């Protein structure tokens, strides 16, 4: 559910409310006006051409059916009372918010004084790709001071962690890949291979934070210096993906590889807790 589609859903809710109010006040819909600060939504609503998305086309059809005869307008963001509610305001600020109580000043004037919708809405249908092209690209970076301060601690479920990791990886790949071969969009369905790759990455992050010395010893082949009690018994080893795994007698069993050689995690780590949940 993208931002333009959420705004279109809001327009549908506004249409339903308008029908209820118009019937209650016995006002014809032809005398009613609706407002939105989304140019994409207005372009969708004011066009009779389908955009090719089932959800969008369904919402627009419902709006046309509900509000046939009503007029849609563009409201500049600075004059939009709804922004006060959506951005939050305490009681003192709300008490003095004239825009919230009375609406924009020009709304009380003749219709000729209202902002011209033609100045804000293009006649050709806008798409969500158009909106993305008009938005500036922003890149933000954060430096962590501890290996344990990674994104894993921000999630409360393993499923959410893995999907979030997949989508973050897609964003990074789309920023660095060739335009002719882009990866899937961040919000498209995740695949089993992507989720497995995300799990491996999260395991490696957690192991780097809790078993840094043991990993160094194994990579340098100095197994005798392993001093972590949890790593002595399962004869640990590092696989081709760089994951610290348990060895032992199960190596000769017919179990799947992940069950014969499970990744080793500190029981107090957040990832271990997510797996147990």
GROMACS .gro file of N, CA, C and O in nm, residues 162-271:
model
  440
  162UNK      N    1   1.331  -1.072   0.889
  162UNK     CA    2   1.379  -1.124   0.761
  162UNK      C    3   1.322  -1.044   0.643
  162UNK      O    4   1.395  -1.011   0.549
  163UNK      N    5   1.193  -1.012   0.649
  163UNK     CA    6   1.133  -0.933   0.541
  163UNK      C    7   1.193  -0.793   0.536
  163UNK      O    8   1.218  -0.739   0.428
  164UNK      N    9   1.214  -0.733   0.652
  164UNK     CA   10   1.276  -0.601   0.655
  164UNK      C   11   1.416  -0.603   0.598
  164UNK      O   12   1.458  -0.510   0.528
  165UNK      N   13   1.491  -0.710   0.627
  165UNK     CA   14   1.627  -0.722   0.575
  165UNK      C   15   1.626  -0.738   0.423
  165UNK      O   16   1.709  -0.679   0.353
  166UNK      N   17   1.532  -0.819   0.373
  166UNK     CA   18   1.521  -0.838   0.227
  166UNK      C   19   1.492  -0.705   0.159
  166UNK      O   20   1.553  -0.670   0.056
  167UNK      N   21   1.400  -0.626   0.214
  167UNK     CA   22   1.362  -0.501   0.150
  167UNK      C   23   1.474  -0.398   0.158
  167UNK      O   24   1.495  -0.320   0.065
  168UNK      N   25   1.549  -0.399   0.269
  168UNK     CA   26   1.664  -0.309   0.278
  168UNK      C   27   1.770  -0.345   0.175
  168UNK      O   28   1.830  -0.258   0.111
  169UNK      N   29   1.792  -0.476   0.155
  169UNK     CA   30   1.889  -0.520   0.054
  169UNK      C   31   1.845  -0.477  -0.085
  169UNK      O   32   1.925  -0.434  -0.168
  170UNK      N   33   1.714  -0.490  -0.114
  170UNK     CA   34   1.664  -0.450  -0.245
  170UNK      C   35   1.687  -0.301  -0.269
  170UNK      O   36   1.723  -0.260  -0.380
  171UNK      N   37   1.663  -0.219  -0.167
  171UNK     CA   38   1.687  -0.076  -0.181
  171UNK      C   39   1.832  -0.047  -0.216
  171UNK      O   40   1.862   0.035  -0.303
  172UNK      N   41   1.923  -0.115  -0.148
  172UNK     CA   42   2.066  -0.095  -0.176
  172UNK      C   43   2.101  -0.141  -0.316
  172UNK      O   44   2.177  -0.074  -0.388
  173UNK      N   45   2.046  -0.256  -0.357
  173UNK     CA   46   2.076  -0.308  -0.491
  173UNK      C   47   2.022  -0.215  -0.599
  173UNK      O   48   2.087  -0.192  -0.701
  174UNK      N   49   1.901  -0.161  -0.577
  174UNK     CA   50   1.842  -0.072  -0.678
  174UNK      C   51   1.922   0.058  -0.692
  174UNK      O   52   1.923   0.121  -0.797
  175UNK      N   53   1.989   0.097  -0.585
  175UNK     CA   54   2.068   0.220  -0.589
  175UNK      C   55   2.199   0.201  -0.664
  175UNK      O   56   2.260   0.298  -0.710
  176UNK      N   57   2.244   0.074  -0.679
  176UNK     CA   58   2.375   0.051  -0.739
  176UNK      C   59   2.370  -0.035  -0.865
  176UNK      O   60   2.474  -0.056  -0.927
  177UNK      N   61   2.250  -0.084  -0.903
  177UNK     CA   62   2.245  -0.172  -1.019
  177UNK      C   63   2.221  -0.091  -1.146
  177UNK      O   64   2.187   0.027  -1.142
  178UNK      N   65   2.238  -0.158  -1.259
  178UNK     CA   66   2.213  -0.094  -1.387
  178UNK      C   67   2.063  -0.075  -1.407
  178UNK      O   68   1.982  -0.158  -1.365
  179UNK      N   69   2.028   0.033  -1.473
  179UNK     CA   70   1.886   0.064  -1.493
  179UNK      C   71   1.817  -0.041  -1.579
  179UNK      O   72   1.696  -0.059  -1.571
  180UNK      N   73   1.893  -0.111  -1.661
  180UNK     CA   74   1.835  -0.211  -1.751
  180UNK      C   75   1.802  -0.342  -1.680
  180UNK      O   76   1.728  -0.425  -1.732
  181UNK      N   77   1.856  -0.362  -1.560
  181UNK     CA   78   1.833  -0.488  -1.488
  181UNK      C   79   1.809  -0.461  -1.340
  181UNK      O   80   1.888  -0.503  -1.255
  182UNK      N   81   1.698  -0.392  -1.307
  182UNK     CA   82   1.673  -0.359  -1.167
  182UNK      C   83   1.624  -0.480  -1.088
  182UNK      O   84   1.557  -0.568  -1.143
  183UNK      N   85   1.655  -0.489  -0.958
  183UNK     CA   86   1.601  -0.597  -0.874
  183UNK      C   87   1.454  -0.572  -0.845
  183UNK      O   88   1.399  -0.468  -0.882
  184UNK      N   89   1.387  -0.665  -0.779
  184UNK     CA   90   1.246  -0.644  -0.745
  184UNK      C   91   1.227  -0.518  -0.662
  184UNK      O   92   1.318  -0.476  -0.590
  185UNK      N   93   1.110  -0.459  -0.672
  185UNK     CA   94   1.080  -0.341  -0.589
  185UNK      C   95   1.079  -0.383  -0.443
  185UNK      O   96   1.047  -0.498  -0.409
  186UNK      N   97   1.111  -0.292  -0.351
  186UNK     CA   98   1.122  -0.329  -0.209
  186UNK      C   99   0.997  -0.394  -0.152
  186UNK      O  100   1.007  -0.484  -0.069
  187UNK      N  101   0.877  -0.352  -0.195
  187UNK     CA  102   0.755  -0.401  -0.133
  187UNK      C  103   0.691  -0.519  -0.207
  187UNK      O  104   0.585  -0.565  -0.168
  188UNK      N  105   0.756  -0.569  -0.312
  188UNK     CA  106   0.701  -0.686  -0.381
  188UNK      C  107   0.723  -0.810  -0.295
  188UNK      O  108   0.806  -0.810  -0.204
  189UNK      N  109   0.647  -0.918  -0.319
  189UNK     CA  110   0.658  -1.037  -0.234
  189UNK      C  111   0.800  -1.091  -0.226
  189UNK      O  112   0.873  -1.092  -0.325
  190UNK      N  113   0.839  -1.135  -0.106
  190UNK     CA  114   0.973  -1.190  -0.086
  190UNK      C  115   0.976  -1.337  -0.130
  190UNK      O  116   0.875  -1.407  -0.127
  191UNK      N  117   1.094  -1.383  -0.170
  191UNK     CA  118   1.111  -1.522  -0.213
  191UNK      C  119   1.181  -1.601  -0.103
  191UNK      O  120   1.243  -1.546  -0.012
  192UNK      N  121   1.172  -1.734  -0.114
  192UNK     CA  122   1.234  -1.821  -0.015
  192UNK      C  123   1.386  -1.802  -0.012
  192UNK      O  124   1.448  -1.800   0.095
  193UNK      N  125   1.446  -1.789  -0.128
  193UNK     CA  126   1.592  -1.771  -0.133
  193UNK      C  127   1.634  -1.639  -0.070
  193UNK      O  128   1.739  -1.631  -0.003
  194UNK      N  129   1.555  -1.533  -0.090
  194UNK     CA  130   1.587  -1.404  -0.028
  194UNK      C  131   1.575  -1.411   0.124
  194UNK      O  132   1.658  -1.355   0.196
  195UNK      N  133   1.472  -1.481   0.172
  195UNK     CA  134   1.455  -1.493   0.317
  195UNK      C  135   1.569  -1.575   0.378
  195UNK      O  136   1.617  -1.543   0.488
  196UNK      N  137   1.613  -1.678   0.308
  196UNK     CA  138   1.725  -1.758   0.359
  196UNK      C  139   1.852  -1.674   0.362
  196UNK      O  140   1.929  -1.679   0.459
  197UNK      N  141   1.877  -1.596   0.258
  197UNK     CA  142   1.994  -1.510   0.254
  197UNK      C  143   1.990  -1.408   0.368
  197UNK      O  144   2.090  -1.380   0.434
  198UNK      N  145   1.872  -1.356   0.395
  198UNK     CA  146   1.855  -1.260   0.504
  198UNK      C  147   1.884  -1.325   0.638
  198UNK      O  148   1.947  -1.265   0.727
  199UNK      N  149   1.837  -1.451   0.656
  199UNK     CA  150   1.862  -1.522   0.781
  199UNK      C  151   2.012  -1.543   0.802
  199UNK      O  152   2.065  -1.522   0.913
  200UNK      N  153   2.081  -1.585   0.697
  200UNK     CA  154   2.225  -1.606   0.706
  200UNK      C  155   2.296  -1.477   0.744
  200UNK      O  156   2.387  -1.475   0.830
  201UNK      N  157   2.256  -1.366   0.683
  201UNK     CA  158   2.319  -1.237   0.713
  201UNK      C  159   2.297  -1.199   0.859
  201UNK      O  160   2.388  -1.146   0.925
  202UNK      N  161   2.175  -1.221   0.910
  202UNK     CA  162   2.145  -1.186   1.049
  202UNK      C  163   2.225  -1.274   1.145
  202UNK      O  164   2.271  -1.227   1.250
  203UNK      N  165   2.240  -1.402   1.111
  203UNK     CA  166   2.320  -1.492   1.193
  203UNK      C  167   2.465  -1.444   1.198
  203UNK      O  168   2.528  -1.440   1.305
  204UNK      N  169   2.519  -1.407   1.083
  204UNK     CA  170   2.659  -1.362   1.079
  204UNK      C  171   2.678  -1.233   1.158
  204UNK      O  172   2.780  -1.215   1.226
  205UNK      N  173   2.580  -1.141   1.151
  205UNK     CA  174   2.589  -1.019   1.230
  205UNK      C  175   2.592  -1.050   1.379
  205UNK      O  176   2.673  -0.994   1.455
  206UNK      N  177   2.503  -1.140   1.423
  206UNK     CA  178   2.496  -1.174   1.565
  206UNK      C  179   2.623  -1.246   1.610
  206UNK      O  180   2.676  -1.218   1.718
  207UNK      N  181   2.672  -1.338   1.528
  207UNK     CA  182   2.794  -1.411   1.564
  207UNK      C  183   2.914  -1.317   1.571
  207UNK      O  184   3.001  -1.332   1.658
  208UNK      N  185   2.920  -1.220   1.481
  208UNK     CA  186   3.032  -1.125   1.483
  208UNK      C  187   3.032  -1.043   1.612
  208UNK      O  188   3.138  -1.001   1.661
  209UNK      N  189   2.913  -1.020   1.668
  209UNK     CA  190   2.902  -0.940   1.790
  209UNK      C  191   2.933  -1.022   1.915
  209UNK      O  192   2.981  -0.968   2.014
  210UNK      N  193   2.905  -1.154   1.912
  210UNK     CA  194   2.918  -1.234   2.034
  210UNK      C  195   3.035  -1.333   2.031
  210UNK      O  196   3.083  -1.374   2.137
  211UNK      N  197   3.080  -1.373   1.913
  211UNK     CA  198   3.188  -1.472   1.903
  211UNK      C  199   3.304  -1.420   1.819
  211UNK      O  200   3.364  -1.495   1.741
  212UNK      N  201   3.335  -1.293   1.833
  212UNK     CA  202   3.440  -1.233   1.750
  212UNK      C  203   3.574  -1.304   1.769
  212UNK      O  204   3.644  -1.336   1.672
  213UNK      N  205   3.611  -1.329   1.894
  213UNK     CA  206   3.742  -1.392   1.920
  213UNK      C  207   3.744  -1.535   1.869
  213UNK      O  208   3.843  -1.579   1.809
  214UNK      N  209   3.635  -1.609   1.891
  214UNK     CA  210   3.629  -1.748   1.845
  214UNK      C  211   3.636  -1.757   1.693
  214UNK      O  212   3.701  -1.846   1.638
  215UNK      N  213   3.571  -1.665   1.625
  215UNK     CA  214   3.577  -1.663   1.479
  215UNK      C  215   3.719  -1.637   1.430
  215UNK      O  216   3.766  -1.699   1.334
  216UNK      N  217   3.786  -1.547   1.498
  216UNK     CA  218   3.925  -1.517   1.461
  216UNK      C  219   4.014  -1.639   1.480
  216UNK      O  220   4.099  -1.672   1.396
  217UNK      N  221   3.995  -1.711   1.593
  217UNK     CA  222   4.075  -1.829   1.620
  217UNK      C  223   4.051  -1.938   1.516
  217UNK      O  224   4.144  -2.005   1.470
  218UNK      N  225   3.923  -1.959   1.479
  218UNK     CA  226   3.893  -2.063   1.380
  218UNK      C  227   3.950  -2.029   1.244
  218UNK      O  228   3.999  -2.117   1.171
  219UNK      N  229   3.944  -1.900   1.207
  219UNK     CA  230   3.997  -1.860   1.076
  219UNK      C  231   4.149  -1.873   1.072
  219UNK      O  232   4.207  -1.895   0.965
  220UNK      N  233   4.212  -1.861   1.187
  220UNK     CA  234   4.359  -1.872   1.191
  220UNK      C  235   4.404  -2.014   1.223
  220UNK      O  236   4.523  -2.039   1.244
  221UNK      N  237   4.306  -2.107   1.231
  221UNK     CA  238   4.333  -2.250   1.256
  221UNK      C  239   4.390  -2.277   1.394
  221UNK      O  240   4.448  -2.384   1.417
  222UNK      N  241   4.380  -2.183   1.486
  222UNK     CA  242   4.430  -2.204   1.621
  222UNK      C  243   4.316  -2.251   1.710
  222UNK      O  244   4.272  -2.180   1.801
  223UNK      N  245   4.266  -2.370   1.681
  223UNK     CA  246   4.149  -2.422   1.753
  223UNK      C  247   4.179  -2.443   1.901
  223UNK      O  248   4.089  -2.436   1.985
  224UNK      N  249   4.306  -2.467   1.936
  224UNK     CA  250   4.340  -2.491   2.075
  224UNK      C  251   4.314  -2.370   2.164
  224UNK      O  252   4.297  -2.382   2.285
  225UNK      N  253   4.308  -2.252   2.103
  225UNK     CA  254   4.292  -2.130   2.184
  225UNK      C  255   4.145  -2.096   2.208
  225UNK      O  256   4.115  -1.996   2.272
  226UNK      N  257   4.053  -2.181   2.155
  226UNK     CA  258   3.911  -2.154   2.178
  226UNK      C  259   3.882  -2.165   2.327
  226UNK      O  260   3.904  -2.269   2.388
  227UNK      N  261   3.834  -2.056   2.385
  227UNK     CA  262   3.811  -2.056   2.529
  227UNK      C  263   3.665  -2.039   2.566
  227UNK      O  264   3.632  -2.019   2.683
  228UNK      N  265   3.577  -2.044   2.467
  228UNK     CA  266   3.434  -2.027   2.495
  228UNK      C  267   3.374  -2.166   2.520
  228UNK      O  268   3.376  -2.252   2.433
  229UNK      N  269   3.322  -2.186   2.640
  229UNK     CA  270   3.273  -2.318   2.678
  229UNK      C  271   3.166  -2.370   2.580
  229UNK      O  272   3.158  -2.489   2.553
  230UNK      N  273   3.084  -2.280   2.528
  230UNK     CA  274   2.977  -2.323   2.439
  230UNK      C  275   3.029  -2.374   2.306
  230UNK      O  276   2.958  -2.440   2.232
  231UNK      N  277   3.155  -2.345   2.274
  231UNK     CA  278   3.208  -2.383   2.144
  231UNK      C  279   3.298  -2.506   2.150
  231UNK      O  280   3.338  -2.558   2.045
  232UNK      N  281   3.331  -2.555   2.268
  232UNK     CA  282   3.422  -2.669   2.276
  232UNK      C  283   3.354  -2.799   2.238
  232UNK      O  284   3.409  -2.881   2.164
  233UNK      N  285   3.233  -2.819   2.288
  233UNK     CA  286   3.166  -2.947   2.268
  233UNK      C  287   3.123  -2.972   2.123
  233UNK      O  288   3.146  -3.079   2.070
  234UNK      N  289   3.059  -2.874   2.057
  234UNK     CA  290   3.006  -2.907   1.923
  234UNK      C  291   3.108  -2.900   1.811
  234UNK      O  292   3.070  -2.896   1.695
  235UNK      N  293   3.237  -2.904   1.842
  235UNK     CA  294   3.343  -2.895   1.740
  235UNK      C  295   3.307  -2.798   1.629
  235UNK      O  296   3.274  -2.837   1.516
  236UNK      N  297   3.306  -2.670   1.657
  236UNK     CA  298   3.258  -2.570   1.562
  236UNK      C  299   3.345  -2.559   1.438
  236UNK      O  300   3.464  -2.592   1.439
  237UNK      N  301   3.284  -2.511   1.331
  237UNK     CA  302   3.356  -2.482   1.208
  237UNK      C  303   3.284  -2.368   1.135
  237UNK      O  304   3.168  -2.337   1.164
  238UNK      N  305   3.353  -2.306   1.042
  238UNK     CA  306   3.298  -2.197   0.963
  238UNK      C  307   3.270  -2.250   0.822
  238UNK      O  308   3.360  -2.301   0.755
  239UNK      N  309   3.145  -2.237   0.777
  239UNK     CA  310   3.109  -2.292   0.646
  239UNK      C  311   3.145  -2.195   0.534
  239UNK      O  312   3.205  -2.089   0.558
  240UNK      N  313   3.108  -2.230   0.412
  240UNK     CA  314   3.145  -2.148   0.296
  240UNK      C  315   3.079  -2.009   0.298
  240UNK      O  316   3.127  -1.917   0.232
  241UNK      N  317   2.967  -1.996   0.370
  241UNK     CA  318   2.900  -1.866   0.379
  241UNK      C  319   2.956  -1.779   0.491
  241UNK      O  320   2.908  -1.667   0.512
  242UNK      N  321   3.054  -1.833   0.566
  242UNK     CA  322   3.109  -1.757   0.677
  242UNK      C  323   3.028  -1.770   0.805
  242UNK      O  324   3.045  -1.689   0.896
  243UNK      N  325   2.941  -1.872   0.814
  243UNK     CA  326   2.857  -1.892   0.931
  243UNK      C  327   2.925  -1.992   1.025
  243UNK      O  328   2.972  -2.098   0.981
  244UNK      N  329   2.927  -1.960   1.153
  244UNK     CA  330   2.981  -2.049   1.255
  244UNK      C  331   2.877  -2.156   1.287
  244UNK      O  332   2.766  -2.125   1.333
  245UNK      N  333   2.911  -2.283   1.261
  245UNK     CA  334   2.816  -2.393   1.279
  245UNK      C  335   2.873  -2.500   1.372
  245UNK      O  336   2.995  -2.511   1.391
  246UNK      N  337   2.781  -2.582   1.426
  246UNK     CA  338   2.820  -2.691   1.515
  246UNK      C  339   2.852  -2.816   1.433
  246UNK      O  340   2.782  -2.847   1.337
  247UNK      N  341   2.958  -2.887   1.476
  247UNK     CA  342   2.991  -3.014   1.413
  247UNK      C  343   2.933  -3.128   1.495
  247UNK      O  344   2.818  -3.123   1.536
  248UNK      N  345   3.015  -3.232   1.520
  248UNK     CA  346   2.970  -3.340   1.606
  248UNK      C  347   2.924  -3.462   1.530
  248UNK      O  348   2.937  -3.473   1.408
  249UNK      N  349   2.865  -3.558   1.607
  249UNK     CA  350   2.831  -3.690   1.553
  249UNK      C  351   2.716  -3.687   1.452
  249UNK      O  352   2.699  -3.780   1.374
  250UNK      N  353   2.636  -3.579   1.453
  250UNK     CA  354   2.525  -3.572   1.357
  250UNK      C  355   2.573  -3.551   1.213
  250UNK      O  356   2.494  -3.557   1.120
  251UNK      N  357   2.702  -3.527   1.196
  251UNK     CA  358   2.754  -3.501   1.061
  251UNK      C  359   2.729  -3.617   0.966
  251UNK      O  360   2.718  -3.598   0.845
  252UNK      N  361   2.722  -3.741   1.021
  252UNK     CA  362   2.703  -3.859   0.936
  252UNK      C  363   2.557  -3.902   0.925
  252UNK      O  364   2.527  -4.007   0.866
  253UNK      N  365   2.466  -3.824   0.981
  253UNK     CA  366   2.324  -3.860   0.977
  253UNK      C  367   2.263  -3.819   0.844
  253UNK      O  368   2.327  -3.755   0.760
  254UNK      N  369   2.137  -3.859   0.825
  254UNK     CA  370   2.065  -3.826   0.702
  254UNK      C  371   1.981  -3.700   0.717
  254UNK      O  372   1.899  -3.670   0.630
  255UNK      N  373   1.999  -3.628   0.825
  255UNK     CA  374   1.924  -3.505   0.846
  255UNK      C  375   1.967  -3.398   0.747
  255UNK      O  376   2.078  -3.404   0.692
  256UNK      N  377   1.881  -3.297   0.721
  256UNK     CA  378   1.922  -3.185   0.635
  256UNK      C  379   2.044  -3.114   0.694
  256UNK      O  380   2.070  -3.121   0.815
  257UNK      N  381   2.115  -3.043   0.608
  257UNK     CA  382   2.241  -2.980   0.649
  257UNK      C  383   2.221  -2.886   0.768
  257UNK      O  384   2.302  -2.885   0.863
  258UNK      N  385   2.115  -2.805   0.765
  258UNK     CA  386   2.094  -2.709   0.873
  258UNK      C  387   2.065  -2.777   1.006
  258UNK      O  388   2.085  -2.717   1.112
  259UNK      N  389   2.015  -2.900   1.003
  259UNK     CA  390   1.988  -2.973   1.127
  259UNK      C  391   2.111  -3.051   1.173
  259UNK      O  392   2.132  -3.070   1.294
  260UNK      N  393   2.193  -3.095   1.079
  260UNK     CA  394   2.318  -3.161   1.117
  260UNK      C  395   2.420  -3.062   1.171
  260UNK      O  396   2.495  -3.092   1.264
  261UNK      N  397   2.418  -2.941   1.112
  261UNK     CA  398   2.515  -2.839   1.151
  261UNK      C  399   2.442  -2.706   1.174
  261UNK      O  400   2.450  -2.614   1.092
  262UNK      N  401   2.368  -2.694   1.283
  262UNK     CA  402   2.294  -2.570   1.308
  262UNK      C  403   2.389  -2.454   1.337
  262UNK      O  404   2.498  -2.475   1.393
  263UNK      N  405   2.350  -2.333   1.302
  263UNK     CA  406   2.431  -2.217   1.338
  263UNK      C  407   2.439  -2.203   1.490
  263UNK      O  408   2.344  -2.235   1.562
  264UNK      N  409   2.552  -2.158   1.538
  264UNK     CA  410   2.571  -2.140   1.682
  264UNK      C  411   2.538  -1.996   1.719
  264UNK      O  412   2.593  -1.902   1.660
  265UNK      N  413   2.447  -1.979   1.814
  265UNK     CA  414   2.408  -1.846   1.859
  265UNK      C  415   2.418  -1.839   2.011
  265UNK      O  416   2.391  -1.938   2.081
  266UNK      N  417   2.453  -1.723   2.061
  266UNK     CA  418   2.448  -1.698   2.204
  266UNK      C  419   2.302  -1.694   2.248
  266UNK      O  420   2.222  -1.622   2.188
  267UNK      N  421   2.266  -1.771   2.348
  267UNK     CA  422   2.127  -1.778   2.391
  267UNK      C  423   2.071  -1.645   2.438
  267UNK      O  424   1.949  -1.626   2.437
  268UNK      N  425   2.158  -1.552   2.479
  268UNK     CA  426   2.110  -1.422   2.526
  268UNK      C  427   2.094  -1.322   2.412
  268UNK      O  428   2.048  -1.210   2.436
  269UNK      N  429   2.132  -1.359   2.291
  269UNK     CA  430   2.122  -1.265   2.178
  269UNK      C  431   1.977  -1.245   2.139
  269UNK      O  432   1.892  -1.332   2.159
  270UNK      N  433   1.948  -1.128   2.080
  270UNK     CA  434   1.810  -1.097   2.039
  270UNK      C  435   1.764  -1.190   1.927
  270UNK      O  436   1.647  -1.231   1.924
  271UNK      N  437   1.854  -1.226   1.838
  271UNK     CA  438   1.817  -1.315   1.728
  271UNK      C  439   1.774  -1.451   1.782
  271UNK      O  440   1.677  -1.511   1.735
   0.00000   0.00000   0.00000
